[in-house]
CSV table of N, CA and C in Angstrom, one decimal:
chain,number,residue,atom,x,y,z
A,1,MET,N,114.5,103.3,112.2
A,1,MET,CA,115.0,103.6,110.8
A,1,MET,C,116.3,103.8,110.7
A,2,ALA,N,117.1,104.0,111.9
A,2,ALA,CA,118.5,103.8,111.7
A,2,ALA,C,119.2,103.1,111.1
A,3,LEU,N,118.8,101.7,111.4
A,3,LEU,CA,119.4,100.5,110.9
A,3,LEU,C,119.0,101.0,109.5
A,4,PHE,N,117.5,101.1,109.1
A,4,PHE,CA,117.4,101.1,107.3
A,4,PHE,C,118.6,101.6,106.7
A,5,TYR,N,119.5,103.1,107.2
A,5,TYR,CA,120.0,104.3,107.4
A,5,TYR,C,121.3,103.3,106.9
A,6,TYR,N,121.7,102.7,107.6
A,6,TYR,CA,123.2,102.2,107.8
A,6,TYR,C,122.7,101.2,106.6
A,7,TRP,N,122.1,100.3,106.6
A,7,TRP,CA,122.0,99.4,105.4
A,7,TRP,C,122.0,100.5,103.8
A,8,TYR,N,121.3,101.5,103.7
A,8,TYR,CA,121.3,102.3,102.6
A,8,TYR,C,122.8,103.1,102.7
A,9,ILE,N,123.4,103.6,103.2
A,9,ILE,CA,125.0,103.9,102.7
A,9,ILE,C,125.6,102.7,103.0
A,10,ARG,N,125.8,101.2,103.1
A,10,ARG,CA,126.4,100.2,103.1
A,10,ARG,C,126.1,99.8,101.2
A,11,MET,N,124.9,100.1,101.0
A,11,MET,CA,124.7,99.1,100.2
A,11,MET,C,125.6,99.7,98.9
A,12,GLU,N,126.0,100.5,98.9
A,12,GLU,CA,126.6,101.6,97.5
A,12,GLU,C,128.1,100.6,97.1
A,13,LYS,N,128.2,99.9,98.2
A,13,LYS,CA,129.8,99.2,97.9
A,13,LYS,C,129.3,97.9,97.9
A,14,ALA,N,128.3,97.7,98.0
A,14,ALA,CA,127.8,95.8,96.9
A,14,ALA,C,127.5,95.5,96.2
A,15,SER,N,127.0,94.7,96.3
A,15,SER,CA,126.4,94.2,94.7
A,15,SER,C,125.1,93.4,94.7
A,16,PHE,N,125.1,92.8,96.3
A,16,PHE,CA,124.2,91.6,96.8
A,16,PHE,C,123.8,91.9,98.2
A,17,VAL,N,122.6,91.9,98.4
A,17,VAL,CA,122.2,92.0,99.7
A,17,VAL,C,121.2,91.2,100.4
A,18,PHE,N,121.6,90.3,101.6
A,18,PHE,CA,120.4,89.6,101.9
A,18,PHE,C,120.3,90.1,103.5
A,19,ILE,N,118.8,90.6,103.3
A,19,ILE,CA,118.2,91.2,104.6
A,19,ILE,C,116.8,90.1,105.4
A,20,ASP,N,117.3,89.3,106.0
A,20,ASP,CA,116.9,88.6,106.5
A,20,ASP,C,115.0,89.1,107.5
A,21,GLU,N,114.1,88.9,107.4
A,21,GLU,CA,113.7,89.1,108.3
A,21,GLU,C,113.3,91.2,108.4
A,22,PHE,N,113.4,91.6,107.7
A,22,PHE,CA,114.4,93.2,107.5
A,22,PHE,C,112.6,94.3,108.3
A,23,ASP,N,111.7,94.1,108.4
A,23,ASP,CA,110.4,94.1,109.1
A,23,ASP,C,110.2,94.0,110.0
A,24,ALA,N,111.0,93.0,111.0
A,24,ALA,CA,110.9,92.1,111.9
A,24,ALA,C,109.8,93.2,112.9
A,25,PHE,N,110.7,94.5,113.5
A,25,PHE,CA,110.2,95.7,114.2
A,25,PHE,C,109.3,96.8,113.2
A,26,TYR,N,109.3,96.7,112.6
A,26,TYR,CA,108.5,97.8,111.3
A,26,TYR,C,107.2,97.4,111.7
A,27,HIS,N,106.2,98.3,111.9
A,27,HIS,CA,105.1,98.6,111.2
A,27,HIS,C,104.6,98.9,109.8
A,28,PHE,N,104.3,97.9,109.4
A,28,PHE,CA,103.7,97.3,108.0
A,28,PHE,C,103.5,98.5,106.5
A,29,GLU,N,102.9,99.1,106.8
A,29,GLU,CA,103.2,100.3,106.3
A,29,GLU,C,104.7,101.6,105.9
A,30,LEU,N,105.3,101.3,107.0
A,30,LEU,CA,106.5,101.3,107.1
A,30,LEU,C,107.8,100.5,106.3
A,31,SER,N,107.4,99.4,106.2
A,31,SER,CA,108.5,98.0,105.6
A,31,SER,C,107.8,98.5,104.2
A,32,GLU,N,106.3,98.4,103.8
A,32,GLU,CA,106.3,98.6,102.4
A,32,GLU,C,107.1,100.4,101.7
A,33,SER,N,106.8,101.3,102.9
A,33,SER,CA,108.0,102.1,102.5
A,33,SER,C,109.7,101.9,102.1
A,34,VAL,N,110.0,100.9,102.7
A,34,VAL,CA,111.6,100.6,103.7
A,34,VAL,C,111.9,99.6,101.6
A,35,GLN,N,110.5,99.0,101.3
A,35,GLN,CA,110.9,98.1,100.2
A,35,GLN,C,111.1,98.7,99.2
A,36,ARG,N,110.0,100.2,99.1
A,36,ARG,CA,110.1,100.5,98.0
A,36,ARG,C,111.3,101.7,97.4
A,37,HIS,N,112.3,101.9,99.0
A,37,HIS,CA,113.6,102.3,98.9
A,37,HIS,C,114.2,101.7,98.1
A,38,LEU,N,114.5,100.4,98.9
A,38,LEU,CA,115.3,99.2,98.2
A,38,LEU,C,115.4,99.1,97.1
A,39,LYS,N,114.3,99.1,96.5
A,39,LYS,CA,114.4,99.2,95.3
A,39,LYS,C,114.6,99.9,94.2
A,40,GLN,N,115.1,101.2,94.5
A,40,GLN,CA,115.1,102.1,94.0
A,40,GLN,C,116.5,102.0,94.1
A,41,ILE,N,117.4,101.3,94.7
A,41,ILE,CA,119.1,101.5,94.4
A,41,ILE,C,119.5,100.1,93.3
A,42,SER,N,120.2,101.0,92.6
A,42,SER,CA,120.4,100.5,91.4
A,42,SER,C,122.1,100.5,91.0
A,43,GLY,N,122.2,98.4,90.7
A,43,GLY,CA,123.7,97.8,90.8
A,43,GLY,C,123.4,97.1,92.3
A,44,VAL,N,122.7,97.1,92.5
A,44,VAL,CA,122.7,96.0,93.9
A,44,VAL,C,121.1,95.2,93.8
A,45,GLN,N,122.1,93.5,94.2
A,45,GLN,CA,121.0,92.8,94.0
A,45,GLN,C,120.4,92.5,95.7
A,46,ILE,N,119.2,92.9,95.6
A,46,ILE,CA,118.5,92.9,97.4
A,46,ILE,C,117.1,92.0,97.5
A,47,PHE,N,118.1,90.9,98.6
A,47,PHE,CA,116.6,89.3,98.2
A,47,PHE,C,116.7,89.9,100.2
A,48,THR,N,115.1,90.6,100.0
A,48,THR,CA,114.3,90.3,101.8
A,48,THR,C,113.6,88.7,102.4
A,49,THR,N,113.8,89.0,103.5
A,49,THR,CA,112.2,87.7,104.0
A,49,THR,C,111.8,88.9,104.6
A,50,THR,N,110.1,88.0,105.0
A,50,THR,CA,109.8,89.1,105.8
A,50,THR,C,108.4,87.9,105.8
A,51,HIS,N,107.7,88.1,107.1
A,51,HIS,CA,106.1,86.7,107.4
A,51,HIS,C,105.0,88.0,107.0
A,52,ASN,N,105.3,88.9,105.9
A,52,ASN,CA,104.0,90.0,106.1
A,52,ASN,C,103.9,89.9,104.5
A,53,THR,N,102.3,89.1,105.2
A,53,THR,CA,101.8,89.1,103.7
A,53,THR,C,101.3,90.6,102.8
A,54,ASP,N,100.9,91.8,104.0
A,54,ASP,CA,100.8,92.8,103.1
A,54,ASP,C,101.9,93.0,102.1
A,55,LEU,N,103.0,92.8,102.2
A,55,LEU,CA,103.6,93.2,100.6
A,55,LEU,C,104.0,92.5,100.1
A,56,MET,N,102.7,91.4,99.9
A,56,MET,CA,102.4,90.9,98.5
A,56,MET,C,101.6,91.8,97.5
A,57,SER,N,102.2,92.7,96.7
A,57,SER,CA,101.2,93.4,96.2
A,57,SER,C,102.5,93.6,95.0
A,58,ASN,N,101.7,93.5,93.7
A,58,ASN,CA,101.7,93.8,92.3
A,58,ASN,C,102.2,95.5,92.2
A,59,ASP,N,101.7,96.3,93.0
A,59,ASP,CA,102.4,97.8,92.7
A,59,ASP,C,103.5,97.4,93.5
A,60,LEU,N,104.4,96.6,94.4
A,60,LEU,CA,105.1,96.8,95.3
A,60,LEU,C,106.4,95.8,93.7
A,61,LEU,N,106.6,94.8,93.8
A,61,LEU,CA,106.8,93.8,93.1
A,61,LEU,C,106.4,93.1,92.0
A,62,ARG,N,106.6,93.1,91.0
A,62,ARG,CA,106.8,91.8,90.0
A,62,ARG,C,106.1,91.0,90.6
A,63,PRO,N,105.0,89.6,90.3
A,63,PRO,CA,104.5,88.6,90.8
A,63,PRO,C,106.1,87.5,90.6
A,64,ASP,N,106.8,88.0,90.0
A,64,ASP,CA,107.7,86.6,89.5
A,64,ASP,C,108.8,87.3,90.9
A,65,SER,N,108.7,87.5,91.3
A,65,SER,CA,109.8,88.2,92.5
A,65,SER,C,109.4,87.7,94.0
A,66,TYR,N,108.5,87.3,93.7
A,66,TYR,CA,108.0,86.9,95.0
A,66,TYR,C,108.0,85.0,95.4
A,67,PHE,N,109.0,84.9,96.2
A,67,PHE,CA,108.7,83.3,96.3
A,67,PHE,C,109.0,82.4,98.2
A,68,LEU,N,108.8,81.6,98.3
A,68,LEU,CA,107.8,80.7,99.1
A,68,LEU,C,109.0,80.1,99.6
A,69,LEU,N,109.3,80.0,100.9
A,69,LEU,CA,110.1,79.4,101.3
A,69,LEU,C,109.3,78.0,102.4
A,70,GLU,N,109.3,76.9,102.1
A,70,GLU,CA,108.5,75.7,102.9
A,70,GLU,C,109.2,74.6,103.3
A,71,ASN,N,109.2,73.8,103.9
A,71,ASN,CA,110.1,72.4,103.5
A,71,ASN,C,111.3,72.5,103.2
A,72,ASN,N,112.2,73.8,103.6
A,72,ASN,CA,113.7,73.5,103.0
A,72,ASN,C,113.5,74.1,101.6
A,73,ARG,N,112.4,74.5,100.6
A,73,ARG,CA,112.4,74.9,99.4
A,73,ARG,C,112.2,75.7,98.9
A,74,ILE,N,113.0,76.2,98.2
A,74,ILE,CA,112.5,78.3,97.5
A,74,ILE,C,111.9,77.4,96.3
A,75,GLN,N,110.2,78.4,96.4
A,75,GLN,CA,109.9,78.3,95.0
A,75,GLN,C,109.0,79.6,94.5
A,76,ASP,N,109.1,79.6,94.0
A,76,ASP,CA,108.7,81.4,93.2
A,76,ASP,C,107.1,80.8,92.9
A,77,ILE,N,106.4,81.7,93.7
A,77,ILE,CA,105.2,81.3,93.3
A,77,ILE,C,104.4,81.0,91.9
A,78,SER,N,105.2,81.8,90.9
A,78,SER,CA,104.1,81.5,89.8
A,78,SER,C,104.1,80.4,89.6
A,79,GLU,N,105.3,79.2,90.0
A,79,GLU,CA,105.3,78.2,89.7
A,79,GLU,C,104.7,77.2,90.7
A,80,LEU,N,103.8,78.1,91.4
A,80,LEU,CA,102.4,76.9,92.0
A,80,LEU,C,101.7,77.5,92.5
A,81,THR,N,101.0,77.5,91.0
A,81,THR,CA,100.0,77.8,91.1
A,81,THR,C,99.5,77.6,89.1
A,82,GLU,N,99.1,77.3,88.9
A,82,GLU,CA,97.9,76.9,87.3
A,82,GLU,C,97.4,78.4,86.6
A,83,LYS,N,97.5,79.0,87.4
A,83,LYS,CA,97.3,80.6,86.7
A,83,LYS,C,98.3,81.5,86.8
A,84,GLU,N,98.2,82.0,85.4
A,84,GLU,CA,99.4,83.2,85.1
A,84,GLU,C,99.4,84.4,85.5
A,85,LEU,N,100.0,84.6,86.1
A,85,LEU,CA,100.0,85.7,87.1
A,85,LEU,C,100.0,87.0,86.7
A,86,ARG,N,99.1,88.1,87.0
A,86,ARG,CA,98.9,89.4,85.9
A,86,ARG,C,99.2,89.9,86.8
A,87,GLN,N,98.8,91.5,86.3
A,87,GLN,CA,99.2,92.8,87.3
A,87,GLN,C,97.9,92.8,88.3
A,88,ALA,N,96.8,92.6,87.9
A,88,ALA,CA,96.2,93.0,88.6
A,88,ALA,C,95.1,91.9,89.3
A,89,HIS,N,96.0,90.8,89.4
A,89,HIS,CA,96.1,89.5,90.7
A,89,HIS,C,96.2,90.3,92.1
A,90,ASN,N,95.3,90.0,92.5
A,90,ASN,CA,95.7,90.2,94.3
A,90,ASN,C,97.1,89.2,95.3
A,91,LEU,N,97.9,89.4,94.8
A,91,LEU,CA,98.8,88.2,95.1
A,91,LEU,C,98.2,87.7,96.9
A,92,GLN,N,98.7,88.4,97.7
A,92,GLN,CA,98.4,88.1,99.3
A,92,GLN,C,96.9,87.4,98.9
A,93,LYS,N,95.8,88.3,98.7
A,93,LYS,CA,94.7,87.7,98.4
A,93,LYS,C,94.4,85.5,98.4
A,94,MET,N,95.4,85.9,96.9
A,94,MET,CA,95.4,84.3,96.7
A,94,MET,C,96.1,83.7,97.2
A,95,TYR,N,97.5,84.3,97.9
A,95,TYR,CA,98.3,83.5,99.1
A,95,TYR,C,96.9,82.7,100.1
A,96,LYS,N,96.4,83.7,100.8
A,96,LYS,CA,95.3,82.9,102.0
A,96,LYS,C,94.6,82.8,101.9
A,97,ALA,N,93.9,82.2,100.4
A,97,ALA,CA,93.3,81.4,100.0
A,97,ALA,C,94.3,80.6,99.5
A,98,GLY,N,95.1,80.1,99.3
A,98,GLY,CA,95.9,79.0,99.5
A,98,GLY,C,96.4,78.7,98.0
A,99,ALA,N,96.0,79.7,97.1
A,99,ALA,CA,96.2,79.4,95.8
A,99,ALA,C,97.7,78.9,95.2
A,100,PHE,N,98.9,79.2,96.0
A,100,PHE,CA,100.2,78.4,96.2
A,100,PHE,C,100.8,77.6,97.2
A,101,ASN,N,99.6,76.4,97.3
A,101,ASN,CA,100.1,75.7,98.2
A,101,ASN,C,100.5,74.8,97.0
A,102,GLY,N,100.6,74.8,96.0
A,102,GLY,CA,100.8,73.5,94.8
A,102,GLY,C,100.6,73.6,93.4
A,103,ARG,N,100.4,72.8,92.4
A,103,ARG,CA,100.1,72.9,91.5
A,103,ARG,C,99.0,70.9,91.6
């Protein structure tokens, strides 16, 4: 949590922050809490990466805020499925079922 605090106080002076594998050493529940705190910071665009699919939740971020990086390409998950992504969809379940493997 000390590292998160350091990020937090430094973000007041930034307009864009990129945090790679921000949750590499956190329990998934703590990772969700950190992501919620990051979301509340105003005036800063924050881009985080993770391998934690537990964070793929409409309760955390809108579906158009999730991207996949594969084969040196980054794509919005909404562009990888024929379905119109809605608030009620379980994004993690869809991801694990292969719904975002392309059209």
